[in-house]
PDB file of C-alpha atoms and ligand atoms in Angstrom:
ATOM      1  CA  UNK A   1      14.004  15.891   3.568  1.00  0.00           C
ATOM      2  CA  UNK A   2      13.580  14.440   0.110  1.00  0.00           C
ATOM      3  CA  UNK A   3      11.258  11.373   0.616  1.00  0.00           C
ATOM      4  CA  UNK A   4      10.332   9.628  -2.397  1.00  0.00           C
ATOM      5  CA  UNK A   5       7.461   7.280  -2.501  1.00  0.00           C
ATOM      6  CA  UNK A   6       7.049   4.807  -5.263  1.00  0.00           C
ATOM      7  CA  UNK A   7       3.571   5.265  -6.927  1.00  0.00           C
ATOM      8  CA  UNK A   8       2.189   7.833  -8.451  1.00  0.00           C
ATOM      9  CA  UNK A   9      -1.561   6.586  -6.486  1.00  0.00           C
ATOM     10  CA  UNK A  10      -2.658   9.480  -5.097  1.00  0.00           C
ATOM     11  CA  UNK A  11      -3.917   7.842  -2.117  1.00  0.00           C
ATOM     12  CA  UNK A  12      -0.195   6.406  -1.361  1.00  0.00           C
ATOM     13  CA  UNK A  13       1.155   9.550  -2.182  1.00  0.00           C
ATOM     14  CA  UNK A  14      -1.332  11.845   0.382  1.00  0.00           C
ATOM     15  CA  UNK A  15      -0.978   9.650   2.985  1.00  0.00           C
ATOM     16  CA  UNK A  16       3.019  10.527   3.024  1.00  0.00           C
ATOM     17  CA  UNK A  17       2.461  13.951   3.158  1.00  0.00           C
ATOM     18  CA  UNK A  18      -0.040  13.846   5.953  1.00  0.00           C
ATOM     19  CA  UNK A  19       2.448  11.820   7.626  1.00  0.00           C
ATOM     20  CA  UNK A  20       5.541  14.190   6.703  1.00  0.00           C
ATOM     21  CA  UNK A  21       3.715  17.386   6.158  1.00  0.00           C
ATOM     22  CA  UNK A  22       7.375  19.381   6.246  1.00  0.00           C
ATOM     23  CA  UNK A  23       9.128  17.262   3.591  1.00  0.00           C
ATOM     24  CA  UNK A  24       9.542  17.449  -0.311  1.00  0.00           C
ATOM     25  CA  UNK A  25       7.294  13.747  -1.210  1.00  0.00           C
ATOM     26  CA  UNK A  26       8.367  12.502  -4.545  1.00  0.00           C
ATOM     27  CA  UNK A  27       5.764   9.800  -6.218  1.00  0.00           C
ATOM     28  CA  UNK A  28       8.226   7.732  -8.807  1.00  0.00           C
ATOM     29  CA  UNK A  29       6.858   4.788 -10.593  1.00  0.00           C
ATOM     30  CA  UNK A  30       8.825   1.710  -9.681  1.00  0.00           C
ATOM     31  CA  UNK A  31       8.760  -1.858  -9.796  1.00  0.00           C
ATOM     32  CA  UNK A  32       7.034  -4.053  -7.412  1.00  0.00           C
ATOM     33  CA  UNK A  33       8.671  -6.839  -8.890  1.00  0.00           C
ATOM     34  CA  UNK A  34       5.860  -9.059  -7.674  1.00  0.00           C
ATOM     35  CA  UNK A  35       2.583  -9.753  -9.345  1.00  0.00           C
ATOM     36  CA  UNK A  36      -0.056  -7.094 -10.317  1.00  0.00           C
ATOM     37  CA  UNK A  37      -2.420  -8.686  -7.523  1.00  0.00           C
ATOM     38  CA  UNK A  38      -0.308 -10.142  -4.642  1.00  0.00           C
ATOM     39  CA  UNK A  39      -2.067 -12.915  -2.849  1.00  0.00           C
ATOM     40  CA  UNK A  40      -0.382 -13.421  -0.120  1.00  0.00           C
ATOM     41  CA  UNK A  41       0.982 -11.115   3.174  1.00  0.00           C
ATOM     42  CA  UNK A  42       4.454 -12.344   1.964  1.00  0.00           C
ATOM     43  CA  UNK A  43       4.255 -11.367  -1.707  1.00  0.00           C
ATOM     44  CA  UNK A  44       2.797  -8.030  -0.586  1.00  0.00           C
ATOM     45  CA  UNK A  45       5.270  -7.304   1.740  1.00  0.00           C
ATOM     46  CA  UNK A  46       8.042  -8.058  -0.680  1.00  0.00           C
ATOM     47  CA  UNK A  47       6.414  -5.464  -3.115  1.00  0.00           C
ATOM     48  CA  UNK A  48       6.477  -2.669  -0.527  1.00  0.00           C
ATOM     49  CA  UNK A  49      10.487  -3.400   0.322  1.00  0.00           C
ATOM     50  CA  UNK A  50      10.915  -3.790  -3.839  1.00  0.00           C
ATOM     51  CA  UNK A  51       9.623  -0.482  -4.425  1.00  0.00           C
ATOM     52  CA  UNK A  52      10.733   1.428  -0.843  1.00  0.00           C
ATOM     53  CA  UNK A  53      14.649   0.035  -2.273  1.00  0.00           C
ATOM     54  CA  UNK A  54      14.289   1.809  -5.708  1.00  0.00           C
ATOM     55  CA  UNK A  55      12.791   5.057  -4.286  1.00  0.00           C
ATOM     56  CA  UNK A  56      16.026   4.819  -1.332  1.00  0.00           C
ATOM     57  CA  UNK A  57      18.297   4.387  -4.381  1.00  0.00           C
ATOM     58  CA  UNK A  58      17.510   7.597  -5.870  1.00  0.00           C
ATOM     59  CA  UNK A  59      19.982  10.027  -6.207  1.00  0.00           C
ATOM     60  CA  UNK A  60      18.541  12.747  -3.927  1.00  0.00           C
ATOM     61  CA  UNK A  61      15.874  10.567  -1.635  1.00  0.00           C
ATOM     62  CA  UNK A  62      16.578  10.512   2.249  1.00  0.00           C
ATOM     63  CA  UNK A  63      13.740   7.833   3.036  1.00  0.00           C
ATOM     64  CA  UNK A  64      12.090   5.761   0.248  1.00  0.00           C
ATOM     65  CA  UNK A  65       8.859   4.208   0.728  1.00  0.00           C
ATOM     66  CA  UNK A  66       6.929   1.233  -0.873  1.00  0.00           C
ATOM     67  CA  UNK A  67       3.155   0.969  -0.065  1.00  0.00           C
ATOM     68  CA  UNK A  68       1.943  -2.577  -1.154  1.00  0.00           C
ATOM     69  CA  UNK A  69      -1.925  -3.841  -1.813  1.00  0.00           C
ATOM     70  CA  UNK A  70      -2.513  -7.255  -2.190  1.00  0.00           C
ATOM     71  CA  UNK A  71      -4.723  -9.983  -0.410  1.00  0.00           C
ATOM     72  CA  UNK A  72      -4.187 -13.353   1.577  1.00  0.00           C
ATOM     73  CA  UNK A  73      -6.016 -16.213   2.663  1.00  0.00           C
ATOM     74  CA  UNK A  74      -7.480 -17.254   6.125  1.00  0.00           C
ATOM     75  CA  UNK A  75      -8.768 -20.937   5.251  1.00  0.00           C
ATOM     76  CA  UNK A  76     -11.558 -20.578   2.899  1.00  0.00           C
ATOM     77  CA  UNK A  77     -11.310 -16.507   3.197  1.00  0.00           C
ATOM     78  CA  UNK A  78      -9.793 -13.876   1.440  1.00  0.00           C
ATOM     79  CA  UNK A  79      -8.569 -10.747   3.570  1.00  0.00           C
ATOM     80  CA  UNK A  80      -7.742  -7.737   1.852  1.00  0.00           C
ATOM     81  CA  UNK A  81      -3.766  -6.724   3.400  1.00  0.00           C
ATOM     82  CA  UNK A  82      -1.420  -3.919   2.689  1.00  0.00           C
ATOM     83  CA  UNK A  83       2.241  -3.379   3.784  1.00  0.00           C
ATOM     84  CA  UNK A  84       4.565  -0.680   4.145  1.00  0.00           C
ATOM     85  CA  UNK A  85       8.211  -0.661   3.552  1.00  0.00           C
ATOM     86  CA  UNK A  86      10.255   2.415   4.561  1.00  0.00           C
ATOM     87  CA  UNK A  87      14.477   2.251   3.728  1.00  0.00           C
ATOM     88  CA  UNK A  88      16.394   5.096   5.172  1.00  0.00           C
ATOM     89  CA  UNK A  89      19.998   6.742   3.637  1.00  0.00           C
ATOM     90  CA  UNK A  90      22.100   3.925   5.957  1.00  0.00           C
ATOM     91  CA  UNK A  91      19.603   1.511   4.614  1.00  0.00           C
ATOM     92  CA  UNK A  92      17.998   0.559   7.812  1.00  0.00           C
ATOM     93  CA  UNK A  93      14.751  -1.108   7.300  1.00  0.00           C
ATOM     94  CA  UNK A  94      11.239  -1.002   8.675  1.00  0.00           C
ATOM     95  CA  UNK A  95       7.840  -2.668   7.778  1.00  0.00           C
ATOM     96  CA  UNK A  96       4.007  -2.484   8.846  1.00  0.00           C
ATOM     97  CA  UNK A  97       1.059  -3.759   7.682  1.00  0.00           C
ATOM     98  CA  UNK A  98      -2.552  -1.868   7.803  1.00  0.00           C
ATOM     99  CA  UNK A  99      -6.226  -2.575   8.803  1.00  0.00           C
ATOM    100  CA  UNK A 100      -7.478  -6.133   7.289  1.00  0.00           C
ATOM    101  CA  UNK A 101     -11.269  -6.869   6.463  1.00  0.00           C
ATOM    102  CA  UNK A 102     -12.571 -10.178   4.795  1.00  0.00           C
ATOM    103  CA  UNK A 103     -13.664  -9.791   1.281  1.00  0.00           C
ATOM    104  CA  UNK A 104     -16.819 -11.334  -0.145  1.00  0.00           C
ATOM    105  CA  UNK A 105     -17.045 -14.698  -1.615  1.00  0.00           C
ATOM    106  CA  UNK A 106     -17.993 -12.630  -5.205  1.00  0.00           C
ATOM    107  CA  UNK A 107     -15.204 -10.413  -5.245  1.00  0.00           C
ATOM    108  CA  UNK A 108     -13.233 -13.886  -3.882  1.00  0.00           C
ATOM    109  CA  UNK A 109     -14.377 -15.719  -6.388  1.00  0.00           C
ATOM    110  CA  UNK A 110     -13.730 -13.389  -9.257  1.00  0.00           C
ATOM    111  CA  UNK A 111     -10.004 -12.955  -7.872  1.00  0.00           C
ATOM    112  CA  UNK A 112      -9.853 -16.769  -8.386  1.00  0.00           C
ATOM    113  CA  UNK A 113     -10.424 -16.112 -11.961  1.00  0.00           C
ATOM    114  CA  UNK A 114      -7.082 -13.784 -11.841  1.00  0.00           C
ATOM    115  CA  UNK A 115      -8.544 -10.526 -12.386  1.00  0.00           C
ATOM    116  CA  UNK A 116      -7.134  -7.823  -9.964  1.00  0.00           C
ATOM    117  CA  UNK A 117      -9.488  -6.011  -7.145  1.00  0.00           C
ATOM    118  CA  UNK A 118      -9.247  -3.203  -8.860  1.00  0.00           C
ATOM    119  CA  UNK A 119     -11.020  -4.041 -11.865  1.00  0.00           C
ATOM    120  CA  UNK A 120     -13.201  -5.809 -10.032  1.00  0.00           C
ATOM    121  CA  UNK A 121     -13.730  -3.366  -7.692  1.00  0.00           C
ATOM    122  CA  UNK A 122     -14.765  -0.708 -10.180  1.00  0.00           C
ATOM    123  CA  UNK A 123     -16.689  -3.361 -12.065  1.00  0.00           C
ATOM    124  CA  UNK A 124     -18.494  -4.154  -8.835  1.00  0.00           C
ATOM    125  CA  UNK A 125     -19.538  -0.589  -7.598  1.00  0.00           C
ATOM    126  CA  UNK A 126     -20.277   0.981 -11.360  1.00  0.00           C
ATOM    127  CA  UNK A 127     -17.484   3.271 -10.113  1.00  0.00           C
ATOM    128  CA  UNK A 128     -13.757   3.906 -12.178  1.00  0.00           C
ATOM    129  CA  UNK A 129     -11.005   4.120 -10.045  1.00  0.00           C
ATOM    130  CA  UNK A 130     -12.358   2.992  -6.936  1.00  0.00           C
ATOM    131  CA  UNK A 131      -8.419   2.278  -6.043  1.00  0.00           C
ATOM    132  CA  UNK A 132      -7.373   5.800  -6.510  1.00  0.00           C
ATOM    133  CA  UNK A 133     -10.198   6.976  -4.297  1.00  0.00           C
ATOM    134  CA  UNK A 134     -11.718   5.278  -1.202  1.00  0.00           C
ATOM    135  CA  UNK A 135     -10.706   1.871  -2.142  1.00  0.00           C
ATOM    136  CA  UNK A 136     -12.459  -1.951  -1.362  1.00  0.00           C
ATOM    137  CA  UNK A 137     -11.958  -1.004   2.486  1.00  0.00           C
ATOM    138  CA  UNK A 138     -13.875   2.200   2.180  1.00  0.00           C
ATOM    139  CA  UNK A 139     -16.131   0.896  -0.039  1.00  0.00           C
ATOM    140  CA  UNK A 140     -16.778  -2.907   2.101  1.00  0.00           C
ATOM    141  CA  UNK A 141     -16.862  -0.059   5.503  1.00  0.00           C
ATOM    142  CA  UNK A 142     -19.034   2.267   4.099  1.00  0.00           C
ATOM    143  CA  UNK A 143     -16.646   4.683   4.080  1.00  0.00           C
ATOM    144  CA  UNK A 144     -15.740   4.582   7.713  1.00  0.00           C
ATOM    145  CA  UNK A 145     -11.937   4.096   6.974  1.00  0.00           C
ATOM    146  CA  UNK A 146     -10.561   5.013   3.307  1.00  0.00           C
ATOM    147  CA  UNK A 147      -8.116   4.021   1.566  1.00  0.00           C
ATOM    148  CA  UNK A 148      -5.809   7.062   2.060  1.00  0.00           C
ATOM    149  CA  UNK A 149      -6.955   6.930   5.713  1.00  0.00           C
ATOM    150  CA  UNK A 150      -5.618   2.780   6.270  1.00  0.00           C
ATOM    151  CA  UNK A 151      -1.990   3.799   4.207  1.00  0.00           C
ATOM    152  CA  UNK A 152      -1.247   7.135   6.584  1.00  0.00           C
ATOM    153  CA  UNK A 153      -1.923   4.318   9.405  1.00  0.00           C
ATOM    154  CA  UNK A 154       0.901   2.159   7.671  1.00  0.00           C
ATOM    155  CA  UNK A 155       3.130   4.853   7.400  1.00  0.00           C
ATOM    156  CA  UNK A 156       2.985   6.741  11.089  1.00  0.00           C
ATOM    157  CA  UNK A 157       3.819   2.836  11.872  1.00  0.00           C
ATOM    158  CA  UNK A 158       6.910   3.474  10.017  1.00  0.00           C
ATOM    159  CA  UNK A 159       7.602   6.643  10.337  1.00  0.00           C
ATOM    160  CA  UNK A 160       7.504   6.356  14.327  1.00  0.00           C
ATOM    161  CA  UNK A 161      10.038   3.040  14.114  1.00  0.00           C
ATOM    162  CA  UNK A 162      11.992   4.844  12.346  1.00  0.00           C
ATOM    163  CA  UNK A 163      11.866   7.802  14.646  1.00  0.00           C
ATOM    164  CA  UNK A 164      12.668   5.411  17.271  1.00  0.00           C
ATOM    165  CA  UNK A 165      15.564   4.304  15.836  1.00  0.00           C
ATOM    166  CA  UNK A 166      17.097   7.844  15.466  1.00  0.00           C
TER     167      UNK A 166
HETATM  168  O1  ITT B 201      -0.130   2.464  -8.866  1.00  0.00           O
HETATM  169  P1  ITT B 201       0.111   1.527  -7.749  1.00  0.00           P
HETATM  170  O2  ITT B 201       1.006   2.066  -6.699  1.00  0.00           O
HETATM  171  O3  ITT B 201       0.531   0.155  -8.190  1.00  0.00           O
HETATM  172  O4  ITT B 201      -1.295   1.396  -6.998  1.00  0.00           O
HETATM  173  P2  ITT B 201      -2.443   0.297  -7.081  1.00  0.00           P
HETATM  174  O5  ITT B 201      -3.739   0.965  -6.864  1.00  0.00           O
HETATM  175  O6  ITT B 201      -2.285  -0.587  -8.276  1.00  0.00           O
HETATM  176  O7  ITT B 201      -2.215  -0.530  -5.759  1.00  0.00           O
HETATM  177  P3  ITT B 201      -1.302  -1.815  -5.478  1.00  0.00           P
HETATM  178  O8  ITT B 201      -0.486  -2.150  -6.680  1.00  0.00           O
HETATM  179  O9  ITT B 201      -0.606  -1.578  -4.187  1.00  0.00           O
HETATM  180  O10 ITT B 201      -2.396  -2.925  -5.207  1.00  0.00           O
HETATM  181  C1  ITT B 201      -2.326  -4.204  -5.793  1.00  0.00           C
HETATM  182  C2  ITT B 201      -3.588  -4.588  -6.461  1.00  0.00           C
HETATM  183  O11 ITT B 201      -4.662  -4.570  -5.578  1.00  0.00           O
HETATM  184  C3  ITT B 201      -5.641  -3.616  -5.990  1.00  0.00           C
HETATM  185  N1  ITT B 201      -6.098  -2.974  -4.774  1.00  0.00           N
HETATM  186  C4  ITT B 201      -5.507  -3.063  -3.601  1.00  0.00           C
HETATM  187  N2  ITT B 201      -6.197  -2.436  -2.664  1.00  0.00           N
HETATM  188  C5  ITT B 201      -7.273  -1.947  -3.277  1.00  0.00           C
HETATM  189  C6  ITT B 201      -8.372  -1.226  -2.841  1.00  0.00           C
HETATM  190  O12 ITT B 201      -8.488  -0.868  -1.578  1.00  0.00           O
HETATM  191  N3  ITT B 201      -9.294  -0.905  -3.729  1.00  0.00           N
HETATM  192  C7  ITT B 201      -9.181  -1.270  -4.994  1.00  0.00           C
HETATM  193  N4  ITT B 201      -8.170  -1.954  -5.475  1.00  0.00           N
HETATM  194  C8  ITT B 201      -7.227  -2.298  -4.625  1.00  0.00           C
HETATM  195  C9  ITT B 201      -4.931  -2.714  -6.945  1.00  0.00           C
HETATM  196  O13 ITT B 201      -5.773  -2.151  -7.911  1.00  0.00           O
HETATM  197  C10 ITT B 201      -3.979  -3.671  -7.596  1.00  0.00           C
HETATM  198  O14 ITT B 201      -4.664  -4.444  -8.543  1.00  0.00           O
HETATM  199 MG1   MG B 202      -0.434  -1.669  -8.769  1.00  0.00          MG
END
């Protein structure tokens, strides 16, 4: 199978091919069509579908798949939240969402300010490209789940609903 995956992040992308270690995985930038830094579970969910429908629409892709980071607020708190959209050749659809932690009021409060977590996040641990590597949840766990590690969760959610399906 030809599944395309739209990002060329190479923690999006690794997490498909753990998840379909047999397949061709095509990373293809698309359009989220929502804002750089989501804020809420229903802006980052409608990034994941935006991008898992342009990666379905290709040519030669038998499952497209949007991955989606973005953050939402609990009352006064900020949790970070990612989705998962996967859209199959009869255009079936299927979403999950991964492992949620509470950010801190800094990173919070510079978020306010409208820059996105991942300049903040690199600006915060001295790092570059925290968001290509273990991410704020494997930097705010000390590493005890990554950010490759919290997507291949989102898609084996997908992957077995849409095995269930079948
Ligand atoms: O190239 P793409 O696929 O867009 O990958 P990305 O790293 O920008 O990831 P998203 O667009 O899905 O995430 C939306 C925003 O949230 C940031 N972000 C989300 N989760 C993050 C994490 O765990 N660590 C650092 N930045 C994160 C990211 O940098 C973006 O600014
Ligand atoms: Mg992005």
């Amino acid at each position: 199978m030809n599944v395309y995956i739209g990002s060329q992040n190479p923690t999006k992308k690794a997490a498909v091919k753990s998840e379909f270690p047999e397949d061709e995985i095509i990373g293809v930038d698309v359009e989220s069509k929502v804002s750089a830094q989501p804020f809420s579970d229903e802006e980052t969910l409608e990034g994941a579908i935006n991008r898992a429908r342009e990666c379905a629409a290709m040519k030669k892709a038998d499952l497209g798949i949007g991955l989606e980071g973005g953050v939402m607020e609990i009352g006064e708190d900020l949790y970070l939240c990612n989705w998962g959209a996967l859209i199959d050749h009869r255009e079936n659809l299927y979403t999950a969402s991964g492992a949620r932690i509470r950010l801190p009021d800094e990173i919070k409060k510079e978020l306010e300010k409208g820059l996105e977590l991942g300049e903040v996040m690199d600006r915060y641990t001295a790092k570059q490209n925290v968001r290509k590597n273990e991410g704020a949840i494997g930097i705010f766990t000390n590493g005890a789940i990554i950010r490759e590690e919290m997507f291949q969760h989102i898609v084996r959610l997908l992957k077995g609903q849409w095995e269930f399906d079948r």
